[in-house]
PDB file of C-alpha atoms in Angstrom:
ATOM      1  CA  UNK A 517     -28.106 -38.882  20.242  1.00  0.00           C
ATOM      2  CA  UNK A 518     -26.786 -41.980  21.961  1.00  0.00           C
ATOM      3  CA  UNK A 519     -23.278 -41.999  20.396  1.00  0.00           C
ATOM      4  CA  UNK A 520     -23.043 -38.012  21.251  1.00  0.00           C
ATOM      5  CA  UNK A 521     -23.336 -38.936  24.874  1.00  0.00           C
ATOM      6  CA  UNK A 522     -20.317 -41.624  24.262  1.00  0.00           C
ATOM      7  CA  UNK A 523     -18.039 -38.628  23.730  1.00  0.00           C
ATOM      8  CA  UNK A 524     -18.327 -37.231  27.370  1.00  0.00           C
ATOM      9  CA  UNK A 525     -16.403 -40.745  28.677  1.00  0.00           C
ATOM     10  CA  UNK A 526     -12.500 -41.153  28.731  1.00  0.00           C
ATOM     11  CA  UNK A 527     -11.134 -42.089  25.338  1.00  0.00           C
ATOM     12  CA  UNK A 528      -9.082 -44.970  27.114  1.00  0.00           C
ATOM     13  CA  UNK A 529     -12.437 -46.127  28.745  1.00  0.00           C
ATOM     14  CA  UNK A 530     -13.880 -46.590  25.250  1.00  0.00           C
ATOM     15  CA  UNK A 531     -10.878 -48.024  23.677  1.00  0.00           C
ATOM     16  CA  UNK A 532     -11.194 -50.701  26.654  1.00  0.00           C
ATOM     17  CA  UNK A 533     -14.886 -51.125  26.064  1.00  0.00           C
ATOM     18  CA  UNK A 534     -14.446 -51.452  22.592  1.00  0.00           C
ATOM     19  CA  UNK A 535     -11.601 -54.165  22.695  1.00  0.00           C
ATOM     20  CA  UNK A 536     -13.111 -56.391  24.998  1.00  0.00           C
ATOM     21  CA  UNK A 537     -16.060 -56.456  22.243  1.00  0.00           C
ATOM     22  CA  UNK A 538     -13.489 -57.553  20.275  1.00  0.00           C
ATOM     23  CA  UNK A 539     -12.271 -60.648  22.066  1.00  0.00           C
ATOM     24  CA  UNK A 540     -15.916 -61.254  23.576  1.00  0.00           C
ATOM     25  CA  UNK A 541     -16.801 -62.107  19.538  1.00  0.00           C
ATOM     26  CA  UNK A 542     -12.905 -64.255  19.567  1.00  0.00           C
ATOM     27  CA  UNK A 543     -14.527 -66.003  22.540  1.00  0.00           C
ATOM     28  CA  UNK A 544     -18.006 -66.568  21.011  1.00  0.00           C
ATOM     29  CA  UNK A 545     -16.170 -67.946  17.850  1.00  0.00           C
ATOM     30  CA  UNK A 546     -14.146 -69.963  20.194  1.00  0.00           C
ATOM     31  CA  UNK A 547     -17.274 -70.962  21.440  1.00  0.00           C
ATOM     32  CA  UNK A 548     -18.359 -73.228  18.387  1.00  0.00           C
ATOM     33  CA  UNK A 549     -16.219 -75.993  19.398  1.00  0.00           C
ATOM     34  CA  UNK A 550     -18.640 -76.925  21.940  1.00  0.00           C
ATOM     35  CA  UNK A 551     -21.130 -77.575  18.628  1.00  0.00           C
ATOM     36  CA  UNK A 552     -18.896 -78.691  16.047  1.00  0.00           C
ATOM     37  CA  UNK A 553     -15.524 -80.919  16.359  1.00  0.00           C
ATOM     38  CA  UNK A 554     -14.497 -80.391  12.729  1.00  0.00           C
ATOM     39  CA  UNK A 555     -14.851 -77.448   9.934  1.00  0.00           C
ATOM     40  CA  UNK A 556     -14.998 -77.951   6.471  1.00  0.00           C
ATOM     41  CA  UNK A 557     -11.851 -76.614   4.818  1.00  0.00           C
ATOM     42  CA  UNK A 558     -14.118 -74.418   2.372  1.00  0.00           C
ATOM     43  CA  UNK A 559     -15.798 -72.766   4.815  1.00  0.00           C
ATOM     44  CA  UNK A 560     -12.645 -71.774   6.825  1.00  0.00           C
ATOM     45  CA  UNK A 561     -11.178 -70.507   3.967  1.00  0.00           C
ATOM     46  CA  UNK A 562     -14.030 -68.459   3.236  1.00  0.00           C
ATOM     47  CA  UNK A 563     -14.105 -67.376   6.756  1.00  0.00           C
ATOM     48  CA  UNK A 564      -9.999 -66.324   6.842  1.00  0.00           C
ATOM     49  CA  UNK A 565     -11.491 -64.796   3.089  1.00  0.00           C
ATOM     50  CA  UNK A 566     -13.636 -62.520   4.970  1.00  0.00           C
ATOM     51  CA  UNK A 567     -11.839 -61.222   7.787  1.00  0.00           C
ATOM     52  CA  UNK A 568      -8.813 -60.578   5.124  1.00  0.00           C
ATOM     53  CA  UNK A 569     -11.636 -58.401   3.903  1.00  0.00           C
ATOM     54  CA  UNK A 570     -12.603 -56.881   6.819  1.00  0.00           C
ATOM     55  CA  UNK A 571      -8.797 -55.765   7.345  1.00  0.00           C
ATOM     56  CA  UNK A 572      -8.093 -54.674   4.183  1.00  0.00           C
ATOM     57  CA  UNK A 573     -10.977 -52.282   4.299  1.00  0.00           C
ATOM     58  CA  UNK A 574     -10.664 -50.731   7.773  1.00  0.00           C
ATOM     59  CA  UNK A 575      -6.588 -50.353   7.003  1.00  0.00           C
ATOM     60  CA  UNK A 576      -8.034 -47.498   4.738  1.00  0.00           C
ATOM     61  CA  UNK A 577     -11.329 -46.434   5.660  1.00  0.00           C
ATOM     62  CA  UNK A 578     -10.455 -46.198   9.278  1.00  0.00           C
ATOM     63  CA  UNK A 579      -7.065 -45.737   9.689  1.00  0.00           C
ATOM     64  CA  UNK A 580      -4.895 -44.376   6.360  1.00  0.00           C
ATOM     65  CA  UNK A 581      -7.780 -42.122   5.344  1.00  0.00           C
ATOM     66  CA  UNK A 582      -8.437 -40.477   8.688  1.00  0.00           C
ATOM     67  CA  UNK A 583      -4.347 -39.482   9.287  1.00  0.00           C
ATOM     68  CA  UNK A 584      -4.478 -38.189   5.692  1.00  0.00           C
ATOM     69  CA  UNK A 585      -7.289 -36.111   6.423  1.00  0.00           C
ATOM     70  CA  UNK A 586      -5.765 -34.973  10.392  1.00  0.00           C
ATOM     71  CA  UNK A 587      -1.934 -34.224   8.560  1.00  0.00           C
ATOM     72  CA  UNK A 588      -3.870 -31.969   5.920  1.00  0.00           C
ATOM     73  CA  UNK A 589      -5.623 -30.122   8.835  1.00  0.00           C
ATOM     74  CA  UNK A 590      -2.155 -29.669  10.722  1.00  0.00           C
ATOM     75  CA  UNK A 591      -1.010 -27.960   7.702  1.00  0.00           C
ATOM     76  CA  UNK A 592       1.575 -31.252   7.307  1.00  0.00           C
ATOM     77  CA  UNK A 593       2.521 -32.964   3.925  1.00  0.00           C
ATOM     78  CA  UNK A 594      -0.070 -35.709   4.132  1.00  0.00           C
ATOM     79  CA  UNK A 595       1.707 -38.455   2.215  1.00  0.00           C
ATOM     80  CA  UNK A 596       4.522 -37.775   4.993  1.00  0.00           C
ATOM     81  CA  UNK A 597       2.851 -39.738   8.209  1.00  0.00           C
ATOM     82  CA  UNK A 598       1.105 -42.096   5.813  1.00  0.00           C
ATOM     83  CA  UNK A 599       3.525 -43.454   4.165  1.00  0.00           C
ATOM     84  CA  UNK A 600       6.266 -43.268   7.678  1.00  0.00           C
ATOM     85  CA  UNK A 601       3.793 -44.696   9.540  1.00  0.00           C
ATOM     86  CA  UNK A 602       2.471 -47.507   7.344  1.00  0.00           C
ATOM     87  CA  UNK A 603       6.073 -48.791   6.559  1.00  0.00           C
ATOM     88  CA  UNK A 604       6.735 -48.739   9.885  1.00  0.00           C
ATOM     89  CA  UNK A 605       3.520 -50.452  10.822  1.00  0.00           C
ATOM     90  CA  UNK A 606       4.879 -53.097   8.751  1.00  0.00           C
ATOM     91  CA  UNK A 607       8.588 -53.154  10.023  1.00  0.00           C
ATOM     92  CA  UNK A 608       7.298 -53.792  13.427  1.00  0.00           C
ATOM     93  CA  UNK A 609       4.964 -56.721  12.649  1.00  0.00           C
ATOM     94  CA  UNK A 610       7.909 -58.563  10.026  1.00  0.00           C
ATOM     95  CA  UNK A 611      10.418 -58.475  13.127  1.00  0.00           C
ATOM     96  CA  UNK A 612       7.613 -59.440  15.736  1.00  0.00           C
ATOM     97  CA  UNK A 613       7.188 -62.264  13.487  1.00  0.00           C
ATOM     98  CA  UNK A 614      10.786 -62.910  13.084  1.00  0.00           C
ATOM     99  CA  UNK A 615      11.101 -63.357  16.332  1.00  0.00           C
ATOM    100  CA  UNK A 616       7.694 -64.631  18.296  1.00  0.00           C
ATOM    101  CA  UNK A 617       7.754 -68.465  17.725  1.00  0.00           C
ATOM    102  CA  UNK A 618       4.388 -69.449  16.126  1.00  0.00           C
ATOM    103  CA  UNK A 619       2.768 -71.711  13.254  1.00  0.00           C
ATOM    104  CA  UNK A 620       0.077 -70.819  10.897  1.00  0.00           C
ATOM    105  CA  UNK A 621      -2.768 -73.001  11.025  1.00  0.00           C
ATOM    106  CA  UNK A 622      -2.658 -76.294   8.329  1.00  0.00           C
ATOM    107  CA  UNK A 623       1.110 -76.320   8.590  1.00  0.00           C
ATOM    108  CA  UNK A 624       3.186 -78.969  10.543  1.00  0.00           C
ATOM    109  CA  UNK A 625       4.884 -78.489  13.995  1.00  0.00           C
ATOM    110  CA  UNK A 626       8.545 -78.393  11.918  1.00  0.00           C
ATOM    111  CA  UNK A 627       7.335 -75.420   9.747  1.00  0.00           C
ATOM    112  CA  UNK A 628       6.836 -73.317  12.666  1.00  0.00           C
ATOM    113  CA  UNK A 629       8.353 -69.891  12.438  1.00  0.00           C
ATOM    114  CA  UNK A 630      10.245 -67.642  14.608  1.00  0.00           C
ATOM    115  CA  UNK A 631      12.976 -68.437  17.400  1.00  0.00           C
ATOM    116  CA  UNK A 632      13.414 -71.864  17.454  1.00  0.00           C
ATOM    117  CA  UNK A 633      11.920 -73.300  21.001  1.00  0.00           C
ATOM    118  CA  UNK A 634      10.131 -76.356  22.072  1.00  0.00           C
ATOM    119  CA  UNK A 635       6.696 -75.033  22.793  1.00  0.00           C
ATOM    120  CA  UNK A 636       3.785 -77.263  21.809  1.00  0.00           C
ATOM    121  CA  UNK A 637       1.949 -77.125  18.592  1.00  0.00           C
ATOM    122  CA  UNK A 638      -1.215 -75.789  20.071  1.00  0.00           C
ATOM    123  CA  UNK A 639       0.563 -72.830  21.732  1.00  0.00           C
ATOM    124  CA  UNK A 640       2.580 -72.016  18.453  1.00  0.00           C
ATOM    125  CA  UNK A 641      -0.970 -71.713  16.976  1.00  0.00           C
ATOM    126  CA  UNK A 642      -2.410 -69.797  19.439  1.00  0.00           C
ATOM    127  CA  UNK A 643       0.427 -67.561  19.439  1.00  0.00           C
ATOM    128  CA  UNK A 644       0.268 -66.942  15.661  1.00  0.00           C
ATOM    129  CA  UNK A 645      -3.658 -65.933  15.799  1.00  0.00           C
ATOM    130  CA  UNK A 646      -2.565 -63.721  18.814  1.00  0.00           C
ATOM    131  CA  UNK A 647       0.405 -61.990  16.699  1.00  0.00           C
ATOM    132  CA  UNK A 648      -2.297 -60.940  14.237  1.00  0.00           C
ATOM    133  CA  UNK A 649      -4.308 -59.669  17.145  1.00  0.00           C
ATOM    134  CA  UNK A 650      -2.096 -56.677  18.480  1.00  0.00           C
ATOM    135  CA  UNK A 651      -2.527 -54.445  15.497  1.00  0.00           C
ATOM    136  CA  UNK A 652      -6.115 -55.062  15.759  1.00  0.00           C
ATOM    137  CA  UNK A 653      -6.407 -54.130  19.364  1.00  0.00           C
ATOM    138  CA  UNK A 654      -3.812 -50.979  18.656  1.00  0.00           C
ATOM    139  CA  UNK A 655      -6.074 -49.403  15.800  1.00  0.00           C
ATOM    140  CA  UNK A 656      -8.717 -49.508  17.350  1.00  0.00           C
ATOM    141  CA  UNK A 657      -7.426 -48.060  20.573  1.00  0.00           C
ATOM    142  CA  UNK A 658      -5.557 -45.884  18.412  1.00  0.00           C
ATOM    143  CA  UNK A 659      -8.776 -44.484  16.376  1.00  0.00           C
ATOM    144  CA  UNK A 660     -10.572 -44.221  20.286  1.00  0.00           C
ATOM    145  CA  UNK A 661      -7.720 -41.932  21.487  1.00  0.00           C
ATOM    146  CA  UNK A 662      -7.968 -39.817  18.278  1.00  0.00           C
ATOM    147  CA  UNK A 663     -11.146 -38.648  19.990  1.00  0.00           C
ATOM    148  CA  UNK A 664      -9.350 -36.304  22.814  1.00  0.00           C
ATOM    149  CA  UNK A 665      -8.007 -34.444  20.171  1.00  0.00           C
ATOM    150  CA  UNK A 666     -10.998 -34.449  18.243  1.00  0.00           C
ATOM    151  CA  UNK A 667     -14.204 -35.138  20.120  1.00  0.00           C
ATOM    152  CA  UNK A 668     -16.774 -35.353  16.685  1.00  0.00           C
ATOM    153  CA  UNK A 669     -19.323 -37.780  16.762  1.00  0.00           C
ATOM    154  CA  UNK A 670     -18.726 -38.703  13.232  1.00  0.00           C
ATOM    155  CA  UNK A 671     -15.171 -39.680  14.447  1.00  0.00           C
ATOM    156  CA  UNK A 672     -16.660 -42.014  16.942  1.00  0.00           C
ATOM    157  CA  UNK A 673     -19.149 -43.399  14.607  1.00  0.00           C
ATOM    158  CA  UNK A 674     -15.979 -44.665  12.893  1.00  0.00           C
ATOM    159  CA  UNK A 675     -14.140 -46.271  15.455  1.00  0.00           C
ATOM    160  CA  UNK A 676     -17.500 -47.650  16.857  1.00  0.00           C
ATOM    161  CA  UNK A 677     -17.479 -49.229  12.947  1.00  0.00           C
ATOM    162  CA  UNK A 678     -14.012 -50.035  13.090  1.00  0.00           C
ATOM    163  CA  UNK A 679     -14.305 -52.058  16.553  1.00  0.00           C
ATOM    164  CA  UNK A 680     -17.520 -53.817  14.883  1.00  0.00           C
ATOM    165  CA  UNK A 681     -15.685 -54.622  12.075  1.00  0.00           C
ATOM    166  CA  UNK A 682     -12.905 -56.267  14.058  1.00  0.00           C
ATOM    167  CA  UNK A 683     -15.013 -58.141  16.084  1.00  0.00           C
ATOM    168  CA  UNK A 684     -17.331 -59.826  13.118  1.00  0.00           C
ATOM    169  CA  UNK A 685     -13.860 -61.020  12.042  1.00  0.00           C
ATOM    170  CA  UNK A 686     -12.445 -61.851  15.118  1.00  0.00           C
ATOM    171  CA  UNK A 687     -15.775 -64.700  15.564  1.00  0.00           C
ATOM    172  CA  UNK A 688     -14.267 -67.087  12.588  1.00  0.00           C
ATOM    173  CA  UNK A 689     -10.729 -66.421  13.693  1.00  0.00           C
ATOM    174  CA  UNK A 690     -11.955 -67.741  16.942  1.00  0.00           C
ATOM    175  CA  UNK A 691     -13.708 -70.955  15.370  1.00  0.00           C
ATOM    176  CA  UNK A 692     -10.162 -71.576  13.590  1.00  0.00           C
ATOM    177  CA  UNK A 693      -8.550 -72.261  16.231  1.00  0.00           C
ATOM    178  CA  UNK A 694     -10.537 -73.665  18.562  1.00  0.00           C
ATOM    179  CA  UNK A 695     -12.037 -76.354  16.414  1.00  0.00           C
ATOM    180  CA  UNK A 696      -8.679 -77.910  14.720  1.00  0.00           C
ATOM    181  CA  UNK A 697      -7.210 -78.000  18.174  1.00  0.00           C
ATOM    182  CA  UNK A 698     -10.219 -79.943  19.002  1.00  0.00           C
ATOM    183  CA  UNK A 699      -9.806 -82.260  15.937  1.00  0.00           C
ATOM    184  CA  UNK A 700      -6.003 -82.623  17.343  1.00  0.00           C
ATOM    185  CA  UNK A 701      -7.885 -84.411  20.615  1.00  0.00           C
ATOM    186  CA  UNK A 702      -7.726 -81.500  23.149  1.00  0.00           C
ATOM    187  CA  UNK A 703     -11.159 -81.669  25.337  1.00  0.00           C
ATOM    188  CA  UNK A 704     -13.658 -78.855  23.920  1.00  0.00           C
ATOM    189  CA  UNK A 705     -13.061 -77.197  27.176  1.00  0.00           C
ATOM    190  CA  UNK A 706      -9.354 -76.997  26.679  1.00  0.00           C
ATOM    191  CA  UNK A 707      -9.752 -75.809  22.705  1.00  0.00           C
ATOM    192  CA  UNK A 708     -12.372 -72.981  23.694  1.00  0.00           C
ATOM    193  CA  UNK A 709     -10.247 -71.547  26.326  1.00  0.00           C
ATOM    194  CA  UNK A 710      -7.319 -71.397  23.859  1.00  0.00           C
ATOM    195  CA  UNK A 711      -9.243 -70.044  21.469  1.00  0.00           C
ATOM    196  CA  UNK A 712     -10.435 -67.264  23.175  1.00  0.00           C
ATOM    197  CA  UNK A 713      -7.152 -66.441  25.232  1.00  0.00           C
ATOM    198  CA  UNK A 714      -6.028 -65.257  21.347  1.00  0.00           C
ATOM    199  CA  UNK A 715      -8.199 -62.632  21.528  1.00  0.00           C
ATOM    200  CA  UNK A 716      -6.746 -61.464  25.396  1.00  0.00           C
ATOM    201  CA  UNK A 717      -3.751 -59.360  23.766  1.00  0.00           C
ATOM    202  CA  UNK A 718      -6.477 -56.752  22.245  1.00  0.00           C
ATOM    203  CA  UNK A 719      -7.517 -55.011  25.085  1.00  0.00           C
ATOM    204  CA  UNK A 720      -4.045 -54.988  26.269  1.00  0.00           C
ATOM    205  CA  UNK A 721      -3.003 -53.016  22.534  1.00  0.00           C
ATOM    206  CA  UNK A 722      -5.996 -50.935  22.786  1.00  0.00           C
ATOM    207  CA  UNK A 723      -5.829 -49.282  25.762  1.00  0.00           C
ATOM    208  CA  UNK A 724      -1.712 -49.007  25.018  1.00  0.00           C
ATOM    209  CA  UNK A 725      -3.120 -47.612  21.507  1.00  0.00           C
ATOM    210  CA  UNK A 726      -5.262 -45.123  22.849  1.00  0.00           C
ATOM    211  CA  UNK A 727      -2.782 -44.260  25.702  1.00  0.00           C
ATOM    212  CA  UNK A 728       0.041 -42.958  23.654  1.00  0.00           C
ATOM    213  CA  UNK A 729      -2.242 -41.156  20.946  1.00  0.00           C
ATOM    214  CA  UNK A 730      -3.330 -38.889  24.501  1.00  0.00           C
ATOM    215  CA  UNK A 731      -0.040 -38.719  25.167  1.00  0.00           C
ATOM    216  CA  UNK A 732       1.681 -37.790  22.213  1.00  0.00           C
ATOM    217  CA  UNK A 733      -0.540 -36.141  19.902  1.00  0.00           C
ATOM    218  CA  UNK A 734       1.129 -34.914  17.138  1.00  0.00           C
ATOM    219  CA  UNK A 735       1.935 -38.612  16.741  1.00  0.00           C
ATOM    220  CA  UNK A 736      -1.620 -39.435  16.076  1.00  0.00           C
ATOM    221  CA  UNK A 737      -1.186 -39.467  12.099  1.00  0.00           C
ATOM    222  CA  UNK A 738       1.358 -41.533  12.003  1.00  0.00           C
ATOM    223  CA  UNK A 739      -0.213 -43.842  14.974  1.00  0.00           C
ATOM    224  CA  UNK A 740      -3.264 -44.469  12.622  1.00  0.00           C
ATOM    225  CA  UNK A 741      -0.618 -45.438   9.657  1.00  0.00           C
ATOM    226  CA  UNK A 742       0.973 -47.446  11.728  1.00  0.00           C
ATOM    227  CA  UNK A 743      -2.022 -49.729  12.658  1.00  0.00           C
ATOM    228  CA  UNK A 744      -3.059 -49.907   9.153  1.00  0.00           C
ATOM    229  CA  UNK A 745       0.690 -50.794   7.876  1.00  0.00           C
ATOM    230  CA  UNK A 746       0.552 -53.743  10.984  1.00  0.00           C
ATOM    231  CA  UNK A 747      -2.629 -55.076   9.712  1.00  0.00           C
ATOM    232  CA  UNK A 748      -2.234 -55.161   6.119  1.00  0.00           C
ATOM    233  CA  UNK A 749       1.398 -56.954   6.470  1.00  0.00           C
ATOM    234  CA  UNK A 750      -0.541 -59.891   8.483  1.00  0.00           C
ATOM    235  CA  UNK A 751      -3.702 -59.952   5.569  1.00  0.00           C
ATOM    236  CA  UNK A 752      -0.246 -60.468   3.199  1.00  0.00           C
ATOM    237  CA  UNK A 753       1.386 -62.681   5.199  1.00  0.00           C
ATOM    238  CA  UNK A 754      -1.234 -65.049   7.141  1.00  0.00           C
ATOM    239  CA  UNK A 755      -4.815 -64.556   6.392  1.00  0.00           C
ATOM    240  CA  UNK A 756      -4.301 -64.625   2.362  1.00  0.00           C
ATOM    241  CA  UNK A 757      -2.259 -67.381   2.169  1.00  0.00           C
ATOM    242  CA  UNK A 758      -4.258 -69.449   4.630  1.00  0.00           C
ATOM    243  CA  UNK A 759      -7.357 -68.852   3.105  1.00  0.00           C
ATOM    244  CA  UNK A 760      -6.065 -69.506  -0.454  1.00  0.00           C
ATOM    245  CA  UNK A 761      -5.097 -72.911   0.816  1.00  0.00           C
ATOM    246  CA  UNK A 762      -6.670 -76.190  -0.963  1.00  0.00           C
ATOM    247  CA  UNK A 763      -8.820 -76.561  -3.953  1.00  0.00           C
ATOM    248  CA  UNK A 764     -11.834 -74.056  -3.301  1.00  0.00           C
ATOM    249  CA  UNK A 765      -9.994 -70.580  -3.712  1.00  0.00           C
ATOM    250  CA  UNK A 766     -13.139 -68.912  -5.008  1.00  0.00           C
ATOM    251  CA  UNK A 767     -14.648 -68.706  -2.074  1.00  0.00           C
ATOM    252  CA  UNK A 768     -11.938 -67.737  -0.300  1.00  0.00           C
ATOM    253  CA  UNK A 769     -11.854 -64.647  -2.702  1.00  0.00           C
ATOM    254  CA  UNK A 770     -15.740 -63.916  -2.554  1.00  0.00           C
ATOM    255  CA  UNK A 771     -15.583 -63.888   1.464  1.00  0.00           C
ATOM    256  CA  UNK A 772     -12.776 -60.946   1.197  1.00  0.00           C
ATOM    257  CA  UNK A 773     -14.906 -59.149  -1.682  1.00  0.00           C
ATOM    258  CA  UNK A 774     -17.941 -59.527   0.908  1.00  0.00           C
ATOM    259  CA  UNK A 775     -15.609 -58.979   3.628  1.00  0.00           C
ATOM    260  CA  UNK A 776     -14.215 -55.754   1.956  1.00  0.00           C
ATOM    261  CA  UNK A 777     -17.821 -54.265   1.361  1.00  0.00           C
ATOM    262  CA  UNK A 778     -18.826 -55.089   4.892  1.00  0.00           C
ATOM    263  CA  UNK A 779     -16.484 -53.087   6.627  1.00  0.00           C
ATOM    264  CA  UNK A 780     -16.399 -50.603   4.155  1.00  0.00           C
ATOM    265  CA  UNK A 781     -20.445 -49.967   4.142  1.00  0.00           C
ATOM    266  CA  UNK A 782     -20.388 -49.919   8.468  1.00  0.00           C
ATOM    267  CA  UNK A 783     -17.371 -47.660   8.231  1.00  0.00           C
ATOM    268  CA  UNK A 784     -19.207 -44.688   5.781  1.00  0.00           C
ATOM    269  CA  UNK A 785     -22.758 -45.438   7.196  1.00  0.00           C
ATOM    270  CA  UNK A 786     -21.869 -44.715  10.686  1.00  0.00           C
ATOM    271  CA  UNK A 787     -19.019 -42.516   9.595  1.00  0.00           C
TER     272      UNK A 787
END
């Protein structure tokens, strides 16, 4: 079977492969400023909707489940790494966001957040799609290096699901930025190539991800946690909010129901 001969490559390899998936779909959604100059606020918000979805889901299916399951195996309390490592998950993202100037899209240049600097609007936006993108690229580098402790195909199914979940969410998140910074008069050129350079920080977190979980693997548990508590503190903080924005907040809520059972179907199916 195809993914059985997957598990004779180099965990980091695979986290790598899997990553630059990732931001190849950022890029493609990037890419859709060279079609459209405008998107209609109802379908972004349906689009942040479904990738809030996609996150939600793959926080447990692919990360919180799996280090329960590994700290029952290891004879540890398994509430113990998943609730350390999910709070801490989310400690690190709320200073990262403290201090990383950016601005969420929709919101004026004064309402950007972090250190106070003079940075351009479009880079603040960038930078806030790109803060979202590190716990991305770490869990699924992190559920990659899982596999040198445990090479099981089933186990790679799931981060092969997890890393195709990312990515189908990563191609609106893409869109969203590229196409308002085209509305804001940057050339389509200019817009696609900021759009995609969101997605550059995942490889970078996978393969860091994947590297430490080789490195230290009693830690793996907690890695996995961590991840999970990282992504679901930028679903609370960004993508909800965002996509809850303006009049049409039903679809917003149907894209992260569809979003939800996306993720959650490629994560048991090829689990």
């Amino acid at each position: 079977m195809w993914i059985e001969k997957l598990l004779d490559y180099n965990p980091i390899l695979l986290a790598l492969g899997a990553t630059l998936f990732t931001w190849f779909l950022t890029a493609l959604g990037a890419g859709m400023v060279f079609f459209f100059k405008t998107i209609r606020k109802k379908i972004l918000n349906s689009m942040l909707g479904f990738a809030s979805g996609v996150m939600i889901a793959a926080s447990f299916w692919s990360l919180l489940n799996p280090a329960i399951k590994m700290a029952e195996e290891s004879g540890t309390t398994p509430w113990v790494p998943a609730v350390v490592g999910f709070l801490a998950g989310g400690a690190f993202l709320l200073a990262v966001d403290k201090i990383l100037p950016h601005l969420h899209l929709g919101l004026p240049r004064e309402k950007a957040e972090g250190i106070e600097t003079s940075w351009k609007r479009s880079v603040l936006l960038v930078l806030a799609i790109t803060l979202h993108n590190i716990p991305e690229g770490l869990a699924v580098g992190v559920a990659f290096g899982a596999l040198a402790n445990n090479p099981d195909a089933g186990m790679l199914a799931g981060a092969i699901a997890l890393a195709i979940g990312i990515g189908l969410q990563n191609f609106p998140e893409g869109a969203a930025v590229s196409i308002p910074l085209r509305r804001e008069g940057f050339s389509r050129l200019k817009a696609f190539n900021y759009g995609q350079m969101s997605g550059v920080v995942e490889p970078i977190a996978g393969v860091l991800g994947a590297y430490l979980v080789l490195s230290i693997e009693p830690l793996l548990p907690y890695a996995l946690s961590f991840a999970a508590g990282a992504m679901i503190f930028v679903v609370v903080e960004e993508l909800i909010p965002e996509s809850q924005s303006g009049n049409e907040t039903d679809l917003s809520t149907v894209g992260a129901i569809i979003g939800f059972a996306t993720m959650m179907l490629l994560d048991v199916a090829l689990g």
